């Protein structure tokens, strides 16, 4: 599998952020770093990470407020990494929807285990687990390889992220049919995900840049304005 999960690190201490980033990068993840809560919310919407590692003590806002805001529209997995050790802080974060809570200092193995668990839990509990069919789907020069979790164009892997692959895989499962924005969001990000289409639109724009010769005149991924998206159907 050539998919590298994107992990957003929200941490204002440079040494800790660098430590986490190095661990993730050397273990096959694609780390992104921000120092403030404002930057975090922008990056979540624009880069659509697969997981967030969230510090609570940020310079512009409390990480709890980020978590609360995020859970209003997304079930994106969040692992809190904090120096706060009091039980009430852990309980509050977990009650608001954090997937895990890791207390500083922590070791490499423990961090990686928490990250793997959070991502795996999202995959297995989401209805999108039903997407994982076998074999391939081909239309024109585009092939979805469900076994290898790859999308190829003219035989070349276009290196989609996990979120991007899941979108294409779902559309491929129902090729030729229009899937509404709400349906796609709930299938991929869970029932807690709200009606905010921003994260879906950003992902689709990234997918089109990777698979279409001219994203403005798509051959494979079509937008039904105000309704949803459709993948071209193989009529051979």
PDB file of C-alpha atoms in Angstrom:
ATOM      1  CA  UNK A   1       0.000   0.000   0.000  1.00  0.00           C
ATOM      2  CA  UNK A   2       1.385   3.420  -0.975  1.00  0.00           C
ATOM      3  CA  UNK A   3      -1.104   5.537   0.956  1.00  0.00           C
ATOM      4  CA  UNK A   4       0.538   7.778   3.574  1.00  0.00           C
ATOM      5  CA  UNK A   5      -1.931   8.934   6.193  1.00  0.00           C
ATOM      6  CA  UNK A   6      -1.741  12.665   6.884  1.00  0.00           C
ATOM      7  CA  UNK A   7      -1.358  13.526  10.562  1.00  0.00           C
ATOM      8  CA  UNK A   8      -1.797  17.136  11.693  1.00  0.00           C
ATOM      9  CA  UNK A   9       0.330  18.009  14.741  1.00  0.00           C
ATOM     10  CA  UNK A  10      -1.113  20.934  16.715  1.00  0.00           C
ATOM     11  CA  UNK A  11       1.708  21.795  19.124  1.00  0.00           C
ATOM     12  CA  UNK A  12       3.331  25.144  19.976  1.00  0.00           C
ATOM     13  CA  UNK A  13       6.514  23.704  21.548  1.00  0.00           C
ATOM     14  CA  UNK A  14       8.922  23.350  18.631  1.00  0.00           C
ATOM     15  CA  UNK A  15      11.008  20.555  20.178  1.00  0.00           C
ATOM     16  CA  UNK A  16       7.962  18.390  20.879  1.00  0.00           C
ATOM     17  CA  UNK A  17       6.423  19.093  17.469  1.00  0.00           C
ATOM     18  CA  UNK A  18       9.702  18.171  15.786  1.00  0.00           C
ATOM     19  CA  UNK A  19       9.991  14.993  17.877  1.00  0.00           C
ATOM     20  CA  UNK A  20       6.480  13.857  16.944  1.00  0.00           C
ATOM     21  CA  UNK A  21       6.962  14.812  13.288  1.00  0.00           C
ATOM     22  CA  UNK A  22      10.197  12.832  13.054  1.00  0.00           C
ATOM     23  CA  UNK A  23       8.582   9.745  14.597  1.00  0.00           C
ATOM     24  CA  UNK A  24       5.622   9.893  12.237  1.00  0.00           C
ATOM     25  CA  UNK A  25       7.671  10.557   9.108  1.00  0.00           C
ATOM     26  CA  UNK A  26      10.047   7.678   9.803  1.00  0.00           C
ATOM     27  CA  UNK A  27       7.074   5.331  10.276  1.00  0.00           C
ATOM     28  CA  UNK A  28       5.297   6.017   7.010  1.00  0.00           C
ATOM     29  CA  UNK A  29       3.011   8.921   7.931  1.00  0.00           C
ATOM     30  CA  UNK A  30       2.876  12.380   6.357  1.00  0.00           C
ATOM     31  CA  UNK A  31       3.121  14.918   9.214  1.00  0.00           C
ATOM     32  CA  UNK A  32       1.828  18.487   9.048  1.00  0.00           C
ATOM     33  CA  UNK A  33       2.604  21.027  11.780  1.00  0.00           C
ATOM     34  CA  UNK A  34       0.836  24.109  13.150  1.00  0.00           C
ATOM     35  CA  UNK A  35       1.366  26.089  16.369  1.00  0.00           C
ATOM     36  CA  UNK A  36      -2.002  27.732  16.988  1.00  0.00           C
ATOM     37  CA  UNK A  37      -5.648  26.787  17.175  1.00  0.00           C
ATOM     38  CA  UNK A  38      -6.552  29.186  14.377  1.00  0.00           C
ATOM     39  CA  UNK A  39      -4.022  27.544  12.073  1.00  0.00           C
ATOM     40  CA  UNK A  40      -5.293  24.123  13.120  1.00  0.00           C
ATOM     41  CA  UNK A  41      -8.880  24.813  12.084  1.00  0.00           C
ATOM     42  CA  UNK A  42      -7.722  26.208   8.745  1.00  0.00           C
ATOM     43  CA  UNK A  43      -5.480  23.205   8.063  1.00  0.00           C
ATOM     44  CA  UNK A  44      -8.184  20.703   8.994  1.00  0.00           C
ATOM     45  CA  UNK A  45     -10.528  22.248   6.428  1.00  0.00           C
ATOM     46  CA  UNK A  46      -7.932  22.766   3.694  1.00  0.00           C
ATOM     47  CA  UNK A  47      -5.690  19.682   4.020  1.00  0.00           C
ATOM     48  CA  UNK A  48      -8.185  17.092   5.302  1.00  0.00           C
ATOM     49  CA  UNK A  49      -5.804  15.125   7.576  1.00  0.00           C
ATOM     50  CA  UNK A  50      -6.553  11.531   8.547  1.00  0.00           C
ATOM     51  CA  UNK A  51      -5.796  12.204  12.225  1.00  0.00           C
ATOM     52  CA  UNK A  52      -5.050  15.161  14.525  1.00  0.00           C
ATOM     53  CA  UNK A  53      -2.564  15.111  17.401  1.00  0.00           C
ATOM     54  CA  UNK A  54      -3.769  17.954  19.611  1.00  0.00           C
ATOM     55  CA  UNK A  55      -2.028  19.788  22.439  1.00  0.00           C
ATOM     56  CA  UNK A  56      -4.411  21.549  24.821  1.00  0.00           C
ATOM     57  CA  UNK A  57      -2.219  24.471  25.889  1.00  0.00           C
ATOM     58  CA  UNK A  58      -2.017  26.583  22.736  1.00  0.00           C
ATOM     59  CA  UNK A  59      -1.052  30.282  22.603  1.00  0.00           C
ATOM     60  CA  UNK A  60      -4.336  31.576  21.132  1.00  0.00           C
ATOM     61  CA  UNK A  61      -6.981  29.194  22.502  1.00  0.00           C
ATOM     62  CA  UNK A  62      -7.521  26.074  24.546  1.00  0.00           C
ATOM     63  CA  UNK A  63      -7.324  22.818  22.643  1.00  0.00           C
ATOM     64  CA  UNK A  64     -10.609  21.806  24.270  1.00  0.00           C
ATOM     65  CA  UNK A  65     -12.328  24.564  22.269  1.00  0.00           C
ATOM     66  CA  UNK A  66     -10.848  23.181  19.039  1.00  0.00           C
ATOM     67  CA  UNK A  67     -12.094  19.716  19.908  1.00  0.00           C
ATOM     68  CA  UNK A  68     -15.561  21.032  20.755  1.00  0.00           C
ATOM     69  CA  UNK A  69     -15.758  22.983  17.493  1.00  0.00           C
ATOM     70  CA  UNK A  70     -14.473  20.083  15.406  1.00  0.00           C
ATOM     71  CA  UNK A  71     -16.993  17.644  16.844  1.00  0.00           C
ATOM     72  CA  UNK A  72     -19.840  19.873  15.666  1.00  0.00           C
ATOM     73  CA  UNK A  73     -19.175  18.776  12.088  1.00  0.00           C
ATOM     74  CA  UNK A  74     -16.556  16.025  11.911  1.00  0.00           C
ATOM     75  CA  UNK A  75     -15.656  12.646  13.410  1.00  0.00           C
ATOM     76  CA  UNK A  76     -12.006  13.036  12.371  1.00  0.00           C
ATOM     77  CA  UNK A  77      -9.917  11.038  14.906  1.00  0.00           C
ATOM     78  CA  UNK A  78      -8.148  13.167  17.523  1.00  0.00           C
ATOM     79  CA  UNK A  79      -5.415  12.053  19.918  1.00  0.00           C
ATOM     80  CA  UNK A  80      -4.853  14.598  22.681  1.00  0.00           C
ATOM     81  CA  UNK A  81      -1.222  14.956  23.792  1.00  0.00           C
ATOM     82  CA  UNK A  82      -1.010  17.157  26.872  1.00  0.00           C
ATOM     83  CA  UNK A  83       0.979  17.948  30.006  1.00  0.00           C
ATOM     84  CA  UNK A  84      -2.310  18.163  31.914  1.00  0.00           C
ATOM     85  CA  UNK A  85      -2.510  15.099  34.119  1.00  0.00           C
ATOM     86  CA  UNK A  86      -5.626  15.811  36.174  1.00  0.00           C
ATOM     87  CA  UNK A  87      -8.414  13.304  35.714  1.00  0.00           C
ATOM     88  CA  UNK A  88     -11.018  16.005  34.998  1.00  0.00           C
ATOM     89  CA  UNK A  89      -9.012  17.217  31.973  1.00  0.00           C
ATOM     90  CA  UNK A  90      -8.865  13.717  30.525  1.00  0.00           C
ATOM     91  CA  UNK A  91     -12.546  13.090  31.176  1.00  0.00           C
ATOM     92  CA  UNK A  92     -13.565  16.396  29.582  1.00  0.00           C
ATOM     93  CA  UNK A  93     -11.499  15.727  26.442  1.00  0.00           C
ATOM     94  CA  UNK A  94     -12.792  12.179  26.075  1.00  0.00           C
ATOM     95  CA  UNK A  95     -16.394  13.236  26.731  1.00  0.00           C
ATOM     96  CA  UNK A  96     -16.096  15.862  23.988  1.00  0.00           C
ATOM     97  CA  UNK A  97     -15.055  13.196  21.505  1.00  0.00           C
ATOM     98  CA  UNK A  98     -11.286  12.780  21.712  1.00  0.00           C
ATOM     99  CA  UNK A  99     -10.323   9.266  20.621  1.00  0.00           C
ATOM    100  CA  UNK A 100      -7.419   9.029  23.071  1.00  0.00           C
ATOM    101  CA  UNK A 101      -5.483  11.049  25.660  1.00  0.00           C
ATOM    102  CA  UNK A 102      -1.710  10.755  25.969  1.00  0.00           C
ATOM    103  CA  UNK A 103       0.128  12.474  28.821  1.00  0.00           C
ATOM    104  CA  UNK A 104       3.532  14.106  28.304  1.00  0.00           C
ATOM    105  CA  UNK A 105       6.217  12.844  28.438  1.00  0.00           C
ATOM    106  CA  UNK A 106       5.587   9.792  26.294  1.00  0.00           C
ATOM    107  CA  UNK A 107       7.603   7.230  24.363  1.00  0.00           C
ATOM    108  CA  UNK A 108       7.832   6.558  20.645  1.00  0.00           C
ATOM    109  CA  UNK A 109       6.176   3.144  20.786  1.00  0.00           C
ATOM    110  CA  UNK A 110       3.239   4.403  22.842  1.00  0.00           C
ATOM    111  CA  UNK A 111       2.601   7.361  20.523  1.00  0.00           C
ATOM    112  CA  UNK A 112       2.630   5.148  17.430  1.00  0.00           C
ATOM    113  CA  UNK A 113       0.314   2.629  19.091  1.00  0.00           C
ATOM    114  CA  UNK A 114      -2.202   5.365  19.954  1.00  0.00           C
ATOM    115  CA  UNK A 115      -2.055   6.743  16.399  1.00  0.00           C
ATOM    116  CA  UNK A 116      -2.538   3.308  14.823  1.00  0.00           C
ATOM    117  CA  UNK A 117      -5.439   2.522  17.134  1.00  0.00           C
ATOM    118  CA  UNK A 118      -7.241   5.808  16.461  1.00  0.00           C
ATOM    119  CA  UNK A 119      -6.962   5.427  12.687  1.00  0.00           C
ATOM    120  CA  UNK A 120      -7.914   1.743  12.794  1.00  0.00           C
ATOM    121  CA  UNK A 121     -10.924   2.488  14.995  1.00  0.00           C
ATOM    122  CA  UNK A 122     -12.164   5.059  12.489  1.00  0.00           C
ATOM    123  CA  UNK A 123     -11.802   2.600   9.623  1.00  0.00           C
ATOM    124  CA  UNK A 124     -13.540  -0.290  11.330  1.00  0.00           C
ATOM    125  CA  UNK A 125     -16.407   1.595  12.963  1.00  0.00           C
ATOM    126  CA  UNK A 126     -17.290   3.764   9.990  1.00  0.00           C
ATOM    127  CA  UNK A 127     -19.890   2.463   7.572  1.00  0.00           C
ATOM    128  CA  UNK A 128     -17.208   2.938   4.910  1.00  0.00           C
ATOM    129  CA  UNK A 129     -15.829  -0.435   5.964  1.00  0.00           C
ATOM    130  CA  UNK A 130     -18.415  -1.811   3.562  1.00  0.00           C
ATOM    131  CA  UNK A 131     -16.621  -0.010   0.724  1.00  0.00           C
ATOM    132  CA  UNK A 132     -13.651  -2.346   0.852  1.00  0.00           C
ATOM    133  CA  UNK A 133     -14.696  -4.625  -1.961  1.00  0.00           C
ATOM    134  CA  UNK A 134     -12.201  -6.776  -3.842  1.00  0.00           C
ATOM    135  CA  UNK A 135     -10.780  -6.634  -7.340  1.00  0.00           C
ATOM    136  CA  UNK A 136     -10.604  -3.602  -9.613  1.00  0.00           C
ATOM    137  CA  UNK A 137     -12.871  -1.137 -11.357  1.00  0.00           C
ATOM    138  CA  UNK A 138     -11.697   0.384 -14.647  1.00  0.00           C
ATOM    139  CA  UNK A 139     -13.163   3.158 -16.751  1.00  0.00           C
ATOM    140  CA  UNK A 140     -11.070   4.635 -19.541  1.00  0.00           C
ATOM    141  CA  UNK A 141      -7.493   5.070 -18.319  1.00  0.00           C
ATOM    142  CA  UNK A 142      -8.513   5.057 -14.646  1.00  0.00           C
ATOM    143  CA  UNK A 143      -8.368   1.943 -12.470  1.00  0.00           C
ATOM    144  CA  UNK A 144      -9.380   1.574  -8.827  1.00  0.00           C
ATOM    145  CA  UNK A 145      -7.446  -1.315  -7.288  1.00  0.00           C
ATOM    146  CA  UNK A 146      -9.395  -2.235  -4.162  1.00  0.00           C
ATOM    147  CA  UNK A 147      -6.908  -4.943  -3.167  1.00  0.00           C
ATOM    148  CA  UNK A 148      -3.901  -2.590  -3.099  1.00  0.00           C
ATOM    149  CA  UNK A 149      -5.812   0.568  -2.098  1.00  0.00           C
ATOM    150  CA  UNK A 150      -4.505   2.382  -5.150  1.00  0.00           C
ATOM    151  CA  UNK A 151      -5.913   4.469  -7.977  1.00  0.00           C
ATOM    152  CA  UNK A 152      -3.984   4.298 -11.240  1.00  0.00           C
ATOM    153  CA  UNK A 153      -4.181   6.512 -14.297  1.00  0.00           C
ATOM    154  CA  UNK A 154      -2.627   5.080 -17.440  1.00  0.00           C
ATOM    155  CA  UNK A 155      -1.004   2.455 -15.229  1.00  0.00           C
ATOM    156  CA  UNK A 156       0.650   4.955 -12.855  1.00  0.00           C
ATOM    157  CA  UNK A 157      -0.236   5.208  -9.166  1.00  0.00           C
ATOM    158  CA  UNK A 158      -1.535   8.742  -8.494  1.00  0.00           C
ATOM    159  CA  UNK A 159      -0.775   8.447  -4.745  1.00  0.00           C
ATOM    160  CA  UNK A 160      -4.074   9.408  -3.159  1.00  0.00           C
ATOM    161  CA  UNK A 161      -4.260   9.962   0.576  1.00  0.00           C
ATOM    162  CA  UNK A 162      -6.397   7.632   2.674  1.00  0.00           C
ATOM    163  CA  UNK A 163      -9.343  10.043   2.675  1.00  0.00           C
ATOM    164  CA  UNK A 164      -9.045  10.618  -1.073  1.00  0.00           C
ATOM    165  CA  UNK A 165      -8.935   6.888  -1.810  1.00  0.00           C
ATOM    166  CA  UNK A 166     -11.990   6.229   0.337  1.00  0.00           C
ATOM    167  CA  UNK A 167     -13.968   8.832  -1.627  1.00  0.00           C
ATOM    168  CA  UNK A 168     -12.972   7.375  -4.995  1.00  0.00           C
ATOM    169  CA  UNK A 169     -13.566   3.835  -3.735  1.00  0.00           C
ATOM    170  CA  UNK A 170     -17.092   4.734  -2.623  1.00  0.00           C
ATOM    171  CA  UNK A 171     -17.885   6.462  -5.923  1.00  0.00           C
ATOM    172  CA  UNK A 172     -16.448   3.465  -7.793  1.00  0.00           C
ATOM    173  CA  UNK A 173     -18.717   1.109  -5.884  1.00  0.00           C
ATOM    174  CA  UNK A 174     -21.714   3.049  -7.216  1.00  0.00           C
ATOM    175  CA  UNK A 175     -20.201   4.156 -10.545  1.00  0.00           C
ATOM    176  CA  UNK A 176     -22.674   5.975 -12.756  1.00  0.00           C
ATOM    177  CA  UNK A 177     -24.895   6.954  -9.820  1.00  0.00           C
ATOM    178  CA  UNK A 178     -24.971  10.367  -8.181  1.00  0.00           C
ATOM    179  CA  UNK A 179     -24.066  10.214  -4.477  1.00  0.00           C
ATOM    180  CA  UNK A 180     -25.242  13.211  -2.470  1.00  0.00           C
ATOM    181  CA  UNK A 181     -22.836  15.309  -0.421  1.00  0.00           C
ATOM    182  CA  UNK A 182     -24.509  14.262   2.837  1.00  0.00           C
ATOM    183  CA  UNK A 183     -24.408  10.566   1.926  1.00  0.00           C
ATOM    184  CA  UNK A 184     -20.681  10.649   1.119  1.00  0.00           C
ATOM    185  CA  UNK A 185     -19.840  12.619   4.277  1.00  0.00           C
ATOM    186  CA  UNK A 186     -21.800  10.283   6.562  1.00  0.00           C
ATOM    187  CA  UNK A 187     -20.421   7.148   4.898  1.00  0.00           C
ATOM    188  CA  UNK A 188     -16.804   8.284   5.178  1.00  0.00           C
ATOM    189  CA  UNK A 189     -16.705  10.453   8.299  1.00  0.00           C
ATOM    190  CA  UNK A 190     -19.476   8.863  10.302  1.00  0.00           C
ATOM    191  CA  UNK A 191     -22.912   9.901  11.590  1.00  0.00           C
ATOM    192  CA  UNK A 192     -21.424  12.627  13.798  1.00  0.00           C
ATOM    193  CA  UNK A 193     -20.203  14.507  10.733  1.00  0.00           C
ATOM    194  CA  UNK A 194     -22.363  17.528  10.030  1.00  0.00           C
ATOM    195  CA  UNK A 195     -23.539  19.020   6.762  1.00  0.00           C
ATOM    196  CA  UNK A 196     -20.390  21.100   6.198  1.00  0.00           C
ATOM    197  CA  UNK A 197     -19.187  20.179   2.700  1.00  0.00           C
ATOM    198  CA  UNK A 198     -15.852  21.997   2.921  1.00  0.00           C
ATOM    199  CA  UNK A 199     -13.733  18.967   3.778  1.00  0.00           C
ATOM    200  CA  UNK A 200     -15.370  16.997   0.951  1.00  0.00           C
ATOM    201  CA  UNK A 201     -14.902  19.801  -1.601  1.00  0.00           C
ATOM    202  CA  UNK A 202     -11.226  20.147  -0.730  1.00  0.00           C
ATOM    203  CA  UNK A 203     -10.662  16.421  -1.071  1.00  0.00           C
ATOM    204  CA  UNK A 204     -12.448  16.340  -4.425  1.00  0.00           C
ATOM    205  CA  UNK A 205     -10.372  19.241  -5.744  1.00  0.00           C
ATOM    206  CA  UNK A 206      -7.193  17.388  -4.740  1.00  0.00           C
ATOM    207  CA  UNK A 207      -8.418  14.157  -6.344  1.00  0.00           C
ATOM    208  CA  UNK A 208      -9.241  15.907  -9.613  1.00  0.00           C
ATOM    209  CA  UNK A 209      -5.792  17.497  -9.778  1.00  0.00           C
ATOM    210  CA  UNK A 210      -4.290  14.018  -9.504  1.00  0.00           C
ATOM    211  CA  UNK A 211      -6.469  12.051 -11.915  1.00  0.00           C
ATOM    212  CA  UNK A 212      -7.884  14.465 -14.494  1.00  0.00           C
ATOM    213  CA  UNK A 213      -5.929  15.814 -17.474  1.00  0.00           C
ATOM    214  CA  UNK A 214      -7.934  19.028 -17.134  1.00  0.00           C
ATOM    215  CA  UNK A 215      -9.771  19.326 -13.795  1.00  0.00           C
ATOM    216  CA  UNK A 216     -12.038  22.007 -15.294  1.00  0.00           C
ATOM    217  CA  UNK A 217     -13.253  19.490 -17.892  1.00  0.00           C
ATOM    218  CA  UNK A 218     -13.346  16.172 -15.980  1.00  0.00           C
ATOM    219  CA  UNK A 219     -13.443  12.792 -17.667  1.00  0.00           C
ATOM    220  CA  UNK A 220     -14.046  10.726 -14.548  1.00  0.00           C
ATOM    221  CA  UNK A 221     -15.365  12.718 -11.573  1.00  0.00           C
ATOM    222  CA  UNK A 222     -18.457  14.781 -12.242  1.00  0.00           C
ATOM    223  CA  UNK A 223     -20.214  17.318 -10.032  1.00  0.00           C
ATOM    224  CA  UNK A 224     -23.990  17.451 -10.011  1.00  0.00           C
ATOM    225  CA  UNK A 225     -24.304  21.029  -8.778  1.00  0.00           C
ATOM    226  CA  UNK A 226     -26.170  21.304  -5.514  1.00  0.00           C
ATOM    227  CA  UNK A 227     -26.561  17.524  -5.277  1.00  0.00           C
ATOM    228  CA  UNK A 228     -23.333  15.518  -5.172  1.00  0.00           C
ATOM    229  CA  UNK A 229     -20.722  13.637  -7.202  1.00  0.00           C
ATOM    230  CA  UNK A 230     -20.671  10.845  -9.755  1.00  0.00           C
ATOM    231  CA  UNK A 231     -17.878   8.623 -11.107  1.00  0.00           C
ATOM    232  CA  UNK A 232     -17.998   7.759 -14.799  1.00  0.00           C
ATOM    233  CA  UNK A 233     -19.551   4.382 -15.565  1.00  0.00           C
ATOM    234  CA  UNK A 234     -17.821   1.733 -17.622  1.00  0.00           C
ATOM    235  CA  UNK A 235     -20.214   1.038 -20.494  1.00  0.00           C
ATOM    236  CA  UNK A 236     -18.052  -1.559 -22.287  1.00  0.00           C
TER     237      UNK A 236
END
